[in-house]
PDB file of N, CA and C in Angstrom:
ATOM      1  N   MET A  74      17.935  -8.810  -1.362  1.00 93.00           N
ATOM      2  CA  MET A  74      17.110  -7.605  -1.290  1.00 93.00           C
ATOM      3  C   MET A  74      15.888  -8.122  -0.837  1.00 93.00           C
ATOM      4  N   ARG A  75      15.202  -6.902   0.141  1.00 95.00           N
ATOM      5  CA  ARG A  75      13.774  -6.982   0.734  1.00 95.00           C
ATOM      6  C   ARG A  75      13.130  -6.106  -0.207  1.00 95.00           C
ATOM      7  N   ILE A  76      11.919  -7.057  -0.868  1.00 96.00           N
ATOM      8  CA  ILE A  76      10.971  -6.165  -1.818  1.00 96.00           C
ATOM      9  C   ILE A  76       9.789  -6.218  -1.452  1.00 96.00           C
ATOM     10  N   LEU A  77       8.926  -5.142  -1.374  1.00 97.00           N
ATOM     11  CA  LEU A  77       7.458  -5.153  -1.624  1.00 97.00           C
ATOM     12  C   LEU A  77       6.706  -4.917  -3.138  1.00 97.00           C
ATOM     13  N   ALA A  78       6.398  -5.999  -3.352  1.00 97.00           N
ATOM     14  CA  ALA A  78       5.868  -5.777  -4.761  1.00 97.00           C
ATOM     15  C   ALA A  78       4.487  -5.547  -4.780  1.00 97.00           C
ATOM     16  N   ASP A  79       4.105  -4.247  -5.508  1.00 97.00           N
ATOM     17  CA  ASP A  79       2.694  -3.616  -5.456  1.00 97.00           C
ATOM     18  C   ASP A  79       1.623  -4.945  -6.232  1.00 97.00           C
ATOM     19  N   GLU A  80       0.464  -5.002  -6.140  1.00 95.00           N
ATOM     20  CA  GLU A  80      -0.029  -5.977  -6.641  1.00 95.00           C
ATOM     21  C   GLU A  80      -0.295  -5.776  -7.863  1.00 95.00           C
ATOM     22  N   ASN A  81       0.143  -4.593  -8.701  1.00 93.00           N
ATOM     23  CA  ASN A  81       0.290  -4.928 -10.299  1.00 93.00           C
ATOM     24  C   ASN A  81       1.522  -5.295 -10.886  1.00 93.00           C
ATOM     25  N   MET A  82       2.450  -5.847 -10.042  1.00 95.00           N
ATOM     26  CA  MET A  82       3.626  -6.321 -10.429  1.00 95.00           C
ATOM     27  C   MET A  82       3.080  -8.078 -11.121  1.00 95.00           C
ATOM     28  N   PRO A  83       3.914  -8.118 -12.079  1.00 95.00           N
ATOM     29  CA  PRO A  83       3.353  -9.387 -12.608  1.00 95.00           C
ATOM     30  C   PRO A  83       3.708 -10.872 -11.831  1.00 95.00           C
ATOM     31  N   GLU A  84       3.077 -11.552 -11.680  1.00 96.00           N
ATOM     32  CA  GLU A  84       3.597 -12.981 -10.947  1.00 96.00           C
ATOM     33  C   GLU A  84       4.964 -13.515 -11.222  1.00 96.00           C
ATOM     34  N   ARG A  85       4.898 -13.447 -12.789  1.00 96.00           N
ATOM     35  CA  ARG A  85       6.107 -14.091 -13.176  1.00 96.00           C
ATOM     36  C   ARG A  85       7.484 -13.256 -12.520  1.00 96.00           C
ATOM     37  N   ALA A  86       7.373 -11.767 -12.387  1.00 96.00           N
ATOM     38  CA  ALA A  86       8.394 -10.953 -11.939  1.00 96.00           C
ATOM     39  C   ALA A  86       8.649 -11.444 -10.799  1.00 96.00           C
ATOM     40  N   VAL A  87       7.904 -11.758  -9.646  1.00 97.00           N
ATOM     41  CA  VAL A  87       7.820 -11.894  -8.323  1.00 97.00           C
ATOM     42  C   VAL A  87       8.441 -13.347  -8.498  1.00 97.00           C
ATOM     43  N   ASN A  88       8.080 -14.383  -9.160  1.00 97.00           N
ATOM     44  CA  ASN A  88       8.659 -15.477  -8.970  1.00 97.00           C
ATOM     45  C   ASN A  88      10.497 -15.701  -9.365  1.00 97.00           C
ATOM     46  N   LEU A  89      10.434 -14.670 -10.316  1.00 96.00           N
ATOM     47  CA  LEU A  89      11.908 -14.703 -10.814  1.00 96.00           C
ATOM     48  C   LEU A  89      12.890 -13.842  -9.669  1.00 96.00           C
ATOM     49  N   LEU A  90      12.086 -13.019  -9.136  1.00 97.00           N
ATOM     50  CA  LEU A  90      12.793 -12.249  -7.994  1.00 97.00           C
ATOM     51  C   LEU A  90      13.043 -13.503  -6.963  1.00 97.00           C
ATOM     52  N   ARG A  91      12.076 -13.941  -6.401  1.00 97.00           N
ATOM     53  CA  ARG A  91      12.095 -14.897  -5.459  1.00 97.00           C
ATOM     54  C   ARG A  91      13.184 -15.972  -5.642  1.00 97.00           C
ATOM     55  N   ARG A  92      13.256 -16.292  -7.149  1.00 97.00           N
ATOM     56  CA  ARG A  92      13.748 -17.681  -7.019  1.00 97.00           C
ATOM     57  C   ARG A  92      15.443 -17.274  -7.053  1.00 97.00           C
ATOM     58  N   ALA A  93      15.705 -15.835  -7.347  1.00 95.00           N
ATOM     59  CA  ALA A  93      17.311 -15.305  -7.338  1.00 95.00           C
ATOM     60  C   ALA A  93      17.143 -14.865  -5.645  1.00 95.00           C
ATOM     61  N   GLY A  94      16.361 -15.409  -4.975  1.00 95.00           N
ATOM     62  CA  GLY A  94      17.058 -15.193  -3.431  1.00 95.00           C
ATOM     63  C   GLY A  94      16.413 -14.093  -2.572  1.00 95.00           C
ATOM     64  N   HIS A  95      15.721 -13.121  -3.615  1.00 96.00           N
ATOM     65  CA  HIS A  95      14.983 -12.214  -3.022  1.00 96.00           C
ATOM     66  C   HIS A  95      14.085 -12.425  -2.066  1.00 96.00           C
ATOM     67  N   ASP A  96      13.837 -11.402  -0.678  1.00 97.00           N
ATOM     68  CA  ASP A  96      12.831 -11.546   0.148  1.00 97.00           C
ATOM     69  C   ASP A  96      11.514 -10.869  -0.212  1.00 97.00           C
ATOM     70  N   VAL A  97      10.770 -11.354  -1.213  1.00 98.00           N
ATOM     71  CA  VAL A  97       9.671 -10.481  -1.908  1.00 98.00           C
ATOM     72  C   VAL A  97       8.181 -10.803  -1.107  1.00 98.00           C
ATOM     73  N   ARG A  98       7.933  -9.498  -0.700  1.00 98.00           N
ATOM     74  CA  ARG A  98       6.531  -9.639  -0.304  1.00 98.00           C
ATOM     75  C   ARG A  98       5.195  -9.168  -1.467  1.00 98.00           C
ATOM     76  N   TRP A  99       4.291  -9.916  -1.906  1.00 98.00           N
ATOM     77  CA  TRP A  99       3.713  -9.384  -2.926  1.00 98.00           C
ATOM     78  C   TRP A  99       2.189  -9.017  -2.602  1.00 98.00           C
ATOM     79  N   VAL A 100       2.049  -7.907  -2.677  1.00 97.00           N
ATOM     80  CA  VAL A 100       0.440  -7.308  -2.248  1.00 97.00           C
ATOM     81  C   VAL A 100      -0.443  -8.003  -2.650  1.00 97.00           C
ATOM     82  N   MET A 101      -0.421  -8.649  -3.661  1.00 95.00           N
ATOM     83  CA  MET A 101      -1.636  -9.517  -4.251  1.00 95.00           C
ATOM     84  C   MET A 101      -1.870 -10.505  -3.320  1.00 95.00           C
ATOM     85  N   GLU A 102      -0.552 -11.220  -2.270  1.00 96.00           N
ATOM     86  CA  GLU A 102      -1.057 -12.414  -1.845  1.00 96.00           C
ATOM     87  C   GLU A 102      -1.383 -11.848  -0.377  1.00 96.00           C
ATOM     88  N   THR A 103      -0.926 -10.720  -0.098  1.00 92.00           N
ATOM     89  CA  THR A 103      -0.855 -10.111   1.503  1.00 92.00           C
ATOM     90  C   THR A 103      -1.951  -8.963   1.888  1.00 92.00           C
ATOM     91  N   ASP A 104      -2.129  -8.298   0.952  1.00 89.00           N
ATOM     92  CA  ASP A 104      -2.803  -6.800   1.229  1.00 89.00           C
ATOM     93  C   ASP A 104      -3.755  -6.554   0.096  1.00 89.00           C
ATOM     94  N   ARG A 105      -4.428  -7.414  -0.865  1.00 91.00           N
ATOM     95  CA  ARG A 105      -5.061  -6.942  -2.140  1.00 91.00           C
ATOM     96  C   ARG A 105      -5.985  -5.862  -1.798  1.00 91.00           C
ATOM     97  N   GLY A 106      -5.537  -4.690  -2.480  1.00 88.00           N
ATOM     98  CA  GLY A 106      -6.673  -3.648  -2.675  1.00 88.00           C
ATOM     99  C   GLY A 106      -6.193  -2.409  -1.685  1.00 88.00           C
ATOM    100  N   ALA A 107      -5.016  -2.598  -0.958  1.00 90.00           N
ATOM    101  CA  ALA A 107      -4.203  -1.725   0.147  1.00 90.00           C
ATOM    102  C   ALA A 107      -4.262  -0.460  -0.680  1.00 90.00           C
ATOM    103  N   LEU A 108      -4.309   0.629  -0.078  1.00 90.00           N
ATOM    104  CA  LEU A 108      -4.012   2.123  -0.380  1.00 90.00           C
ATOM    105  C   LEU A 108      -2.630   2.494  -0.484  1.00 90.00           C
ATOM    106  N   ASP A 109      -2.480   3.275  -1.412  1.00 89.00           N
ATOM    107  CA  ASP A 109      -0.739   3.731  -1.456  1.00 89.00           C
ATOM    108  C   ASP A 109      -0.395   4.087  -0.365  1.00 89.00           C
ATOM    109  N   PRO A 110      -0.877   5.061   0.883  1.00 90.00           N
ATOM    110  CA  PRO A 110      -0.042   5.519   1.592  1.00 90.00           C
ATOM    111  C   PRO A 110       0.437   4.380   2.647  1.00 90.00           C
ATOM    112  N   PRO A 111      -0.493   3.440   2.568  1.00 92.00           N
ATOM    113  CA  PRO A 111      -0.292   2.183   4.079  1.00 92.00           C
ATOM    114  C   PRO A 111       0.802   1.634   3.240  1.00 92.00           C
ATOM    115  N   LEU A 112       0.930   1.282   1.657  1.00 93.00           N
ATOM    116  CA  LEU A 112       1.809   0.318   1.140  1.00 93.00           C
ATOM    117  C   LEU A 112       3.094   1.096   1.505  1.00 93.00           C
ATOM    118  N   LEU A 113       3.353   2.360   1.418  1.00 91.00           N
ATOM    119  CA  LEU A 113       4.615   3.103   1.546  1.00 91.00           C
ATOM    120  C   LEU A 113       5.145   2.928   3.045  1.00 91.00           C
ATOM    121  N   ALA A 114       4.049   3.227   3.663  1.00 92.00           N
ATOM    122  CA  ALA A 114       4.455   3.167   5.104  1.00 92.00           C
ATOM    123  C   ALA A 114       4.809   1.440   5.289  1.00 92.00           C
ATOM    124  N   ALA A 115       4.340   0.537   5.141  1.00 94.00           N
ATOM    125  CA  ALA A 115       4.849  -1.098   5.258  1.00 94.00           C
ATOM    126  C   ALA A 115       6.122  -0.989   4.783  1.00 94.00           C
ATOM    127  N   ALA A 116       6.319  -0.249   3.324  1.00 94.00           N
ATOM    128  CA  ALA A 116       7.789  -0.244   2.845  1.00 94.00           C
ATOM    129  C   ALA A 116       9.043  -0.095   3.917  1.00 94.00           C
ATOM    130  N   THR A 117       8.320   1.176   4.284  1.00 92.00           N
ATOM    131  CA  THR A 117       9.604   1.754   5.560  1.00 92.00           C
ATOM    132  C   THR A 117       9.777   1.132   6.218  1.00 92.00           C
ATOM    133  N   ALA A 118       8.823   0.542   7.054  1.00 95.00           N
ATOM    134  CA  ALA A 118       8.618  -0.126   8.453  1.00 95.00           C
ATOM    135  C   ALA A 118       9.297  -1.539   8.251  1.00 95.00           C
ATOM    136  N   GLU A 119       9.309  -1.995   7.052  1.00 96.00           N
ATOM    137  CA  GLU A 119       9.410  -3.636   6.657  1.00 96.00           C
ATOM    138  C   GLU A 119      10.972  -3.169   6.134  1.00 96.00           C
ATOM    139  N   ARG A 120      11.656  -2.063   5.959  1.00 95.00           N
ATOM    140  CA  ARG A 120      13.015  -2.073   4.912  1.00 95.00           C
ATOM    141  C   ARG A 120      12.711  -2.531   3.664  1.00 95.00           C
ATOM    142  N   ARG A 121      11.839  -2.587   3.263  1.00 95.00           N
ATOM    143  CA  ARG A 121      11.691  -2.686   1.583  1.00 95.00           C
ATOM    144  C   ARG A 121      11.802  -1.719   0.604  1.00 95.00           C
ATOM    145  N   LEU A 122      12.314  -2.364  -0.546  1.00 94.00           N
ATOM    146  CA  LEU A 122      12.481  -1.653  -1.716  1.00 94.00           C
ATOM    147  C   LEU A 122      10.756  -2.167  -2.683  1.00 94.00           C
ATOM    148  N   LEU A 123      10.312  -0.644  -2.702  1.00 94.00           N
ATOM    149  CA  LEU A 123       8.846  -0.987  -3.095  1.00 94.00           C
ATOM    150  C   LEU A 123       9.087  -0.690  -4.879  1.00 94.00           C
ATOM    151  N   ILE A 124       8.484  -2.156  -5.428  1.00 95.00           N
ATOM    152  CA  ILE A 124       8.164  -1.653  -6.874  1.00 95.00           C
ATOM    153  C   ILE A 124       6.990  -2.081  -7.440  1.00 95.00           C
ATOM    154  N   THR A 125       6.406  -0.796  -8.124  1.00 94.00           N
ATOM    155  CA  THR A 125       4.918  -0.791  -9.059  1.00 94.00           C
ATOM    156  C   THR A 125       5.378  -0.214 -10.197  1.00 94.00           C
ATOM    157  N   TYR A 126       4.042  -0.165 -10.784  1.00 92.00           N
ATOM    158  CA  TYR A 126       3.739   0.279 -11.860  1.00 92.00           C
ATOM    159  C   TYR A 126       2.810   1.511 -11.853  1.00 92.00           C
ATOM    160  N   ASP A 127       2.626   2.002 -10.589  1.00 90.00           N
ATOM    161  CA  ASP A 127       1.614   2.908 -10.205  1.00 90.00           C
ATOM    162  C   ASP A 127       1.999   4.393 -10.164  1.00 90.00           C
ATOM    163  N   LYS A 128       1.755   5.109 -10.864  1.00 88.00           N
ATOM    164  CA  LYS A 128       2.258   6.293 -11.123  1.00 88.00           C
ATOM    165  C   LYS A 128       1.693   7.336  -9.536  1.00 88.00           C
ATOM    166  N   ASP A 129       0.530   7.205  -8.782  1.00 88.00           N
ATOM    167  CA  ASP A 129       0.273   7.806  -7.840  1.00 88.00           C
ATOM    168  C   ASP A 129       1.315   8.078  -6.739  1.00 88.00           C
ATOM    169  N   PHE A 130       2.266   7.024  -6.673  1.00 85.00           N
ATOM    170  CA  PHE A 130       3.263   7.266  -5.879  1.00 85.00           C
ATOM    171  C   PHE A 130       4.412   8.660  -6.098  1.00 85.00           C
ATOM    172  N   ASP A 131       4.277   8.443  -7.143  1.00 82.00           N
ATOM    173  CA  ASP A 131       4.979  10.162  -7.477  1.00 82.00           C
ATOM    174  C   ASP A 131       4.366  11.387  -7.023  1.00 82.00           C
ATOM    175  N   ASP A 132       3.132  11.204  -6.934  1.00 82.00           N
ATOM    176  CA  ASP A 132       2.364  12.251  -6.243  1.00 82.00           C
ATOM    177  C   ASP A 132       2.526  12.339  -4.569  1.00 82.00           C
ATOM    178  N   LEU A 133       2.463  11.284  -3.951  1.00 83.00           N
ATOM    179  CA  LEU A 133       2.552  10.767  -2.581  1.00 83.00           C
ATOM    180  C   LEU A 133       3.701  11.141  -1.802  1.00 83.00           C
ATOM    181  N   LEU A 134       4.773  11.057  -2.976  1.00 82.00           N
ATOM    182  CA  LEU A 134       6.448  11.348  -2.844  1.00 82.00           C
ATOM    183  C   LEU A 134       6.223  13.035  -2.961  1.00 82.00           C
ATOM    184  N   PHE A 135       6.231  13.451  -4.002  1.00 77.00           N
ATOM    185  CA  PHE A 135       6.733  14.858  -4.081  1.00 77.00           C
ATOM    186  C   PHE A 135       5.453  15.653  -4.142  1.00 77.00           C
ATOM    187  N   GLN A 136       4.537  15.821  -4.146  1.00 75.00           N
ATOM    188  CA  GLN A 136       3.411  16.343  -3.956  1.00 75.00           C
ATOM    189  C   GLN A 136       2.961  16.239  -2.383  1.00 75.00           C
ATOM    190  N   GLY A 137       2.781  15.092  -1.810  1.00 66.00           N
ATOM    191  CA  GLY A 137       2.450  15.020  -0.302  1.00 66.00           C
ATOM    192  C   GLY A 137       3.397  15.137   0.502  1.00 66.00           C
ATOM    193  N   GLY A 138       4.702  14.922   0.089  1.00 71.00           N
ATOM    194  CA  GLY A 138       5.524  15.799   1.228  1.00 71.00           C
ATOM    195  C   GLY A 138       6.144  14.103   2.021  1.00 71.00           C
ATOM    196  N   GLY A 139       5.539  12.757   1.381  1.00 74.00           N
ATOM    197  CA  GLY A 139       6.251  11.471   1.828  1.00 74.00           C
ATOM    198  C   GLY A 139       7.292  11.202   1.496  1.00 74.00           C
ATOM    199  N   SER A 140       8.249  10.216   2.143  1.00 80.00           N
ATOM    200  CA  SER A 140       9.717   9.747   1.730  1.00 80.00           C
ATOM    201  C   SER A 140       9.357   8.124   1.403  1.00 80.00           C
ATOM    202  N   ALA A 141      10.537   7.858   0.959  1.00 86.00           N
ATOM    203  CA  ALA A 141      10.750   6.283   0.206  1.00 86.00           C
ATOM    204  C   ALA A 141      12.333   5.856   0.818  1.00 86.00           C
ATOM    205  N   PRO A 142      12.696   5.613   2.293  1.00 86.00           N
ATOM    206  CA  PRO A 142      13.920   5.749   2.584  1.00 86.00           C
ATOM    207  C   PRO A 142      14.728   4.511   1.987  1.00 86.00           C
ATOM    208  N   TYR A 143      13.731   3.185   1.541  1.00 89.00           N
ATOM    209  CA  TYR A 143      14.319   2.151   1.012  1.00 89.00           C
ATOM    210  C   TYR A 143      14.124   2.008  -0.726  1.00 89.00           C
ATOM    211  N   GLY A 144      13.714   3.169  -1.082  1.00 88.00           N
ATOM    212  CA  GLY A 144      13.461   3.675  -2.871  1.00 88.00           C
ATOM    213  C   GLY A 144      12.080   2.636  -2.708  1.00 88.00           C
ATOM    214  N   ILE A 145      11.717   3.368  -4.074  1.00 90.00           N
ATOM    215  CA  ILE A 145      10.486   3.142  -5.029  1.00 90.00           C
ATOM    216  C   ILE A 145      10.938   2.825  -6.235  1.00 90.00           C
ATOM    217  N   LEU A 146      11.065   1.826  -6.971  1.00 91.00           N
ATOM    218  CA  LEU A 146      11.041   1.664  -8.684  1.00 91.00           C
ATOM    219  C   LEU A 146       9.821   1.694  -9.176  1.00 91.00           C
ATOM    220  N   LEU A 147       9.347   2.901 -10.156  1.00 90.00           N
ATOM    221  CA  LEU A 147       8.090   3.005 -10.583  1.00 90.00           C
ATOM    222  C   LEU A 147       8.617   2.469 -11.950  1.00 90.00           C
ATOM    223  N   PHE A 148       8.067   1.616 -12.586  1.00 92.00           N
ATOM    224  CA  PHE A 148       8.063   0.935 -14.216  1.00 92.00           C
ATOM    225  C   PHE A 148       7.209   1.924 -15.037  1.00 92.00           C
ATOM    226  N   ARG A 149       7.754   2.188 -16.263  1.00 90.00           N
ATOM    227  CA  ARG A 149       6.978   2.567 -17.253  1.00 90.00           C
ATOM    228  C   ARG A 149       7.096   1.956 -18.244  1.00 90.00           C
ATOM    229  N   MET A 150       6.154   1.066 -18.709  1.00 87.00           N
ATOM    230  CA  MET A 150       6.018   0.151 -20.205  1.00 87.00           C
ATOM    231  C   MET A 150       5.036   0.515 -21.015  1.00 87.00           C
ATOM    232  N   HIS A 151       5.738   0.901 -22.426  1.00 83.00           N
ATOM    233  CA  HIS A 151       4.466   0.881 -23.218  1.00 83.00           C
ATOM    234  C   HIS A 151       3.771  -0.374 -23.445  1.00 83.00           C
ATOM    235  N   SER A 152       2.429  -0.193 -23.777  1.00 82.00           N
ATOM    236  CA  SER A 152       1.735  -1.465 -23.489  1.00 82.00           C
ATOM    237  C   SER A 152       1.941  -2.484 -24.900  1.00 82.00           C
ATOM    238  N   ASP A 153       2.931  -2.208 -25.756  1.00 84.00           N
ATOM    239  CA  ASP A 153       3.117  -3.100 -26.620  1.00 84.00           C
ATOM    240  C   ASP A 153       4.126  -4.152 -26.354  1.00 84.00           C
ATOM    241  N   VAL A 154       4.619  -3.679 -25.011  1.00 85.00           N
ATOM    242  CA  VAL A 154       5.607  -4.849 -24.680  1.00 85.00           C
ATOM    243  C   VAL A 154       5.135  -5.877 -24.039  1.00 85.00           C
ATOM    244  N   PRO A 155       5.480  -7.198 -24.642  1.00 87.00           N
ATOM    245  CA  PRO A 155       4.759  -8.494 -24.370  1.00 87.00           C
ATOM    246  C   PRO A 155       5.364  -8.730 -22.778  1.00 87.00           C
ATOM    247  N   PRO A 156       4.283  -9.314 -22.033  1.00 87.00           N
ATOM    248  CA  PRO A 156       4.271  -9.361 -20.736  1.00 87.00           C
ATOM    249  C   PRO A 156       5.419 -10.147 -20.178  1.00 87.00           C
ATOM    250  N   TYR A 157       6.009 -11.235 -21.051  1.00 89.00           N
ATOM    251  CA  TYR A 157       7.130 -11.980 -20.533  1.00 89.00           C
ATOM    252  C   TYR A 157       8.180 -10.851 -20.800  1.00 89.00           C
ATOM    253  N   ALA A 158       8.381 -10.123 -21.396  1.00 89.00           N
ATOM    254  CA  ALA A 158       9.275  -9.085 -21.256  1.00 89.00           C
ATOM    255  C   ALA A 158       9.658  -7.975 -20.155  1.00 89.00           C
ATOM    256  N   ARG A 159       8.241  -7.830 -19.806  1.00 90.00           N
ATOM    257  CA  ARG A 159       7.911  -6.906 -18.753  1.00 90.00           C
ATOM    258  C   ARG A 159       8.279  -7.998 -17.658  1.00 90.00           C
ATOM    259  N   SER A 160       8.443  -9.064 -17.390  1.00 93.00           N
ATOM    260  CA  SER A 160       8.279  -9.503 -16.095  1.00 93.00           C
ATOM    261  C   SER A 160      10.297  -9.453 -16.092  1.00 93.00           C
ATOM    262  N   GLU A 161      10.577 -10.086 -17.416  1.00 93.00           N
ATOM    263  CA  GLU A 161      12.542 -10.019 -17.125  1.00 93.00           C
ATOM    264  C   GLU A 161      12.995  -8.918 -16.887  1.00 93.00           C
ATOM    265  N   PHE A 162      12.454  -7.590 -17.690  1.00 91.00           N
ATOM    266  CA  PHE A 162      13.021  -6.540 -17.466  1.00 91.00           C
ATOM    267  C   PHE A 162      12.687  -5.831 -15.779  1.00 91.00           C
ATOM    268  N   VAL A 163      11.748  -6.217 -15.185  1.00 93.00           N
ATOM    269  CA  VAL A 163      11.673  -6.059 -13.591  1.00 93.00           C
ATOM    270  C   VAL A 163      12.756  -6.805 -13.239  1.00 93.00           C
ATOM    271  N   TYR A 164      12.656  -8.149 -13.290  1.00 94.00           N
ATOM    272  CA  TYR A 164      13.633  -8.778 -12.883  1.00 94.00           C
ATOM    273  C   TYR A 164      14.923  -8.605 -12.678  1.00 94.00           C
ATOM    274  N   ARG A 165      15.156  -8.145 -14.078  1.00 92.00           N
ATOM    275  CA  ARG A 165      16.551  -7.286 -14.214  1.00 92.00           C
ATOM    276  C   ARG A 165      17.082  -6.269 -13.398  1.00 92.00           C
ATOM    277  N   THR A 166      16.182  -5.095 -13.728  1.00 92.00           N
ATOM    278  CA  THR A 166      16.780  -4.037 -13.143  1.00 92.00           C
ATOM    279  C   THR A 166      16.402  -4.220 -11.591  1.00 92.00           C
ATOM    280  N   VAL A 167      15.827  -4.609 -11.077  1.00 91.00           N
ATOM    281  CA  VAL A 167      15.988  -4.677  -9.363  1.00 91.00           C
ATOM    282  C   VAL A 167      17.266  -5.355  -9.192  1.00 91.00           C
ATOM    283  N   GLY A 168      17.433  -6.227  -9.849  1.00 87.00           N
ATOM    284  CA  GLY A 168      18.945  -6.984  -9.332  1.00 87.00           C
ATOM    285  C   GLY A 168      20.155  -6.162  -9.854  1.00 87.00           C
ATOM    286  N   ILE A 169      20.016  -4.978 -10.486  1.00 85.00           N
ATOM    287  CA  ILE A 169      21.055  -4.324 -10.649  1.00 85.00           C
ATOM    288  C   ILE A 169      21.869  -3.653  -9.489  1.00 85.00           C
ATOM    289  N   ARG A 170      21.351  -2.977  -8.485  1.00 80.00           N
ATOM    290  CA  ARG A 170      21.560  -2.545  -7.179  1.00 80.00           C
ATOM    291  C   ARG A 170      20.969  -3.260  -6.053  1.00 80.00           C
ATOM    292  N   ASP A 171      22.167  -3.087  -5.164  1.00 76.00           N
ATOM    293  CA  ASP A 171      21.261  -3.669  -3.780  1.00 76.00           C
ATOM    294  C   ASP A 171      22.383  -2.998  -2.763  1.00 76.00           C
ATOM    295  N   PRO A 172      21.768  -2.283  -2.036  1.00 77.00           N
ATOM    296  CA  PRO A 172      20.273  -1.409  -2.123  1.00 77.00           C
ATOM    297  C   PRO A 172      20.156  -0.338  -3.194  1.00 77.00           C
ATOM    298  N   TRP A 173      18.981  -0.136  -3.596  1.00 79.00           N
ATOM    299  CA  TRP A 173      18.602   0.783  -4.471  1.00 79.00           C
ATOM    300  C   TRP A 173      18.804   2.223  -3.357  1.00 79.00           C
ATOM    301  N   PRO A 174      19.086   3.420  -3.975  1.00 79.00           N
ATOM    302  CA  PRO A 174      19.030   4.480  -3.137  1.00 79.00           C
ATOM    303  C   PRO A 174      17.481   4.975  -2.764  1.00 79.00           C
ATOM    304  N   PRO A 175      17.431   5.641  -1.899  1.00 82.00           N
ATOM    305  CA  PRO A 175      15.990   6.350  -1.377  1.00 82.00           C
ATOM    306  C   PRO A 175      15.230   6.917  -2.598  1.00 82.00           C
ATOM    307  N   ASP A 176      14.085   7.247  -2.562  1.00 80.00           N
ATOM    308  CA  ASP A 176      13.279   8.316  -3.334  1.00 80.00           C
ATOM    309  C   ASP A 176      12.793   7.544  -4.125  1.00 80.00           C
ATOM    310  N   LEU A 177      12.293   7.835  -5.411  1.00 76.00           N
ATOM    311  CA  LEU A 177      11.481   7.488  -6.339  1.00 76.00           C
ATOM    312  C   LEU A 177      12.565   7.278  -7.632  1.00 76.00           C
ATOM    313  N   TRP A 178      12.641   6.204  -8.375  1.00 85.00           N
ATOM    314  CA  TRP A 178      13.346   5.992  -9.571  1.00 85.00           C
ATOM    315  C   TRP A 178      12.251   5.258 -10.433  1.00 85.00           C
ATOM    316  N   THR A 179      12.225   6.460 -11.636  1.00 83.00           N
ATOM    317  CA  THR A 179      11.139   5.581 -12.849  1.00 83.00           C
ATOM    318  C   THR A 179      12.229   5.314 -13.795  1.00 83.00           C
ATOM    319  N   ILE A 180      11.830   3.780 -14.262  1.00 82.00           N
ATOM    320  CA  ILE A 180      12.537   3.322 -15.019  1.00 82.00           C
ATOM    321  C   ILE A 180      11.383   2.836 -16.319  1.00 82.00           C
ATOM    322  N   GLN A 181      11.816   3.554 -17.566  1.00 81.00           N
ATOM    323  CA  GLN A 181      10.685   3.249 -18.543  1.00 81.00           C
ATOM    324  C   GLN A 181      11.542   2.245 -19.719  1.00 81.00           C
ATOM    325  N   ILE A 182      10.583   1.704 -20.375  1.00 73.00           N
ATOM    326  CA  ILE A 182      10.990   0.545 -21.677  1.00 73.00           C
ATOM    327  C   ILE A 182       9.718   0.844 -22.806  1.00 73.00           C
ATOM    328  N   ARG A 183      10.431   1.172 -23.754  1.00 66.00           N
ATOM    329  CA  ARG A 183       9.558   1.347 -24.798  1.00 66.00           C
ATOM    330  C   ARG A 183       9.949   0.084 -25.950  1.00 66.00           C
ATOM    331  N   HIS A 184       9.065  -0.476 -26.686  1.00 59.00           N
ATOM    332  CA  HIS A 184       8.826  -1.637 -27.177  1.00 59.00           C
ATOM    333  C   HIS A 184       8.902  -0.825 -28.849  1.00 59.00           C
ATOM    334  N   SER A 185       9.824  -1.480 -29.477  1.00 58.00           N
ATOM    335  CA  SER A 185      10.069  -1.158 -31.094  1.00 58.00           C
ATOM    336  C   SER A 185      10.135  -2.568 -31.969  1.00 58.00           C
ATOM    337  N   ASN A 186       9.355  -2.500 -32.979  1.00 54.00           N
ATOM    338  CA  ASN A 186       9.108  -3.710 -33.831  1.00 54.00           C
ATOM    339  C   ASN A 186      10.581  -3.776 -34.908  1.00 54.00           C
TER     340      ASN A 186
END
């Protein structure tokens, strides 16, 4: 799968996806500080699924009239979820489908003791 990982994605998640054979371009390595509209345009032009923790993509799509033909996975996780669990969750969720359908999908995890 071709993936554009926003700069807020953990390095461990990016590495897990790469080791699993996914073609991952990580914004932290290539376009640090890029604004959301150009990232969405790049994901579309490069035919990549965009993965992010950034809720602004919701506004960009639904209030701004944008589109995500290769999909956006917006991960929402409680702050108590340990970093290793966040990375593992991202990795496993992305691998569930190939390809993800268009538009925005919000994936949420809550932590309980």
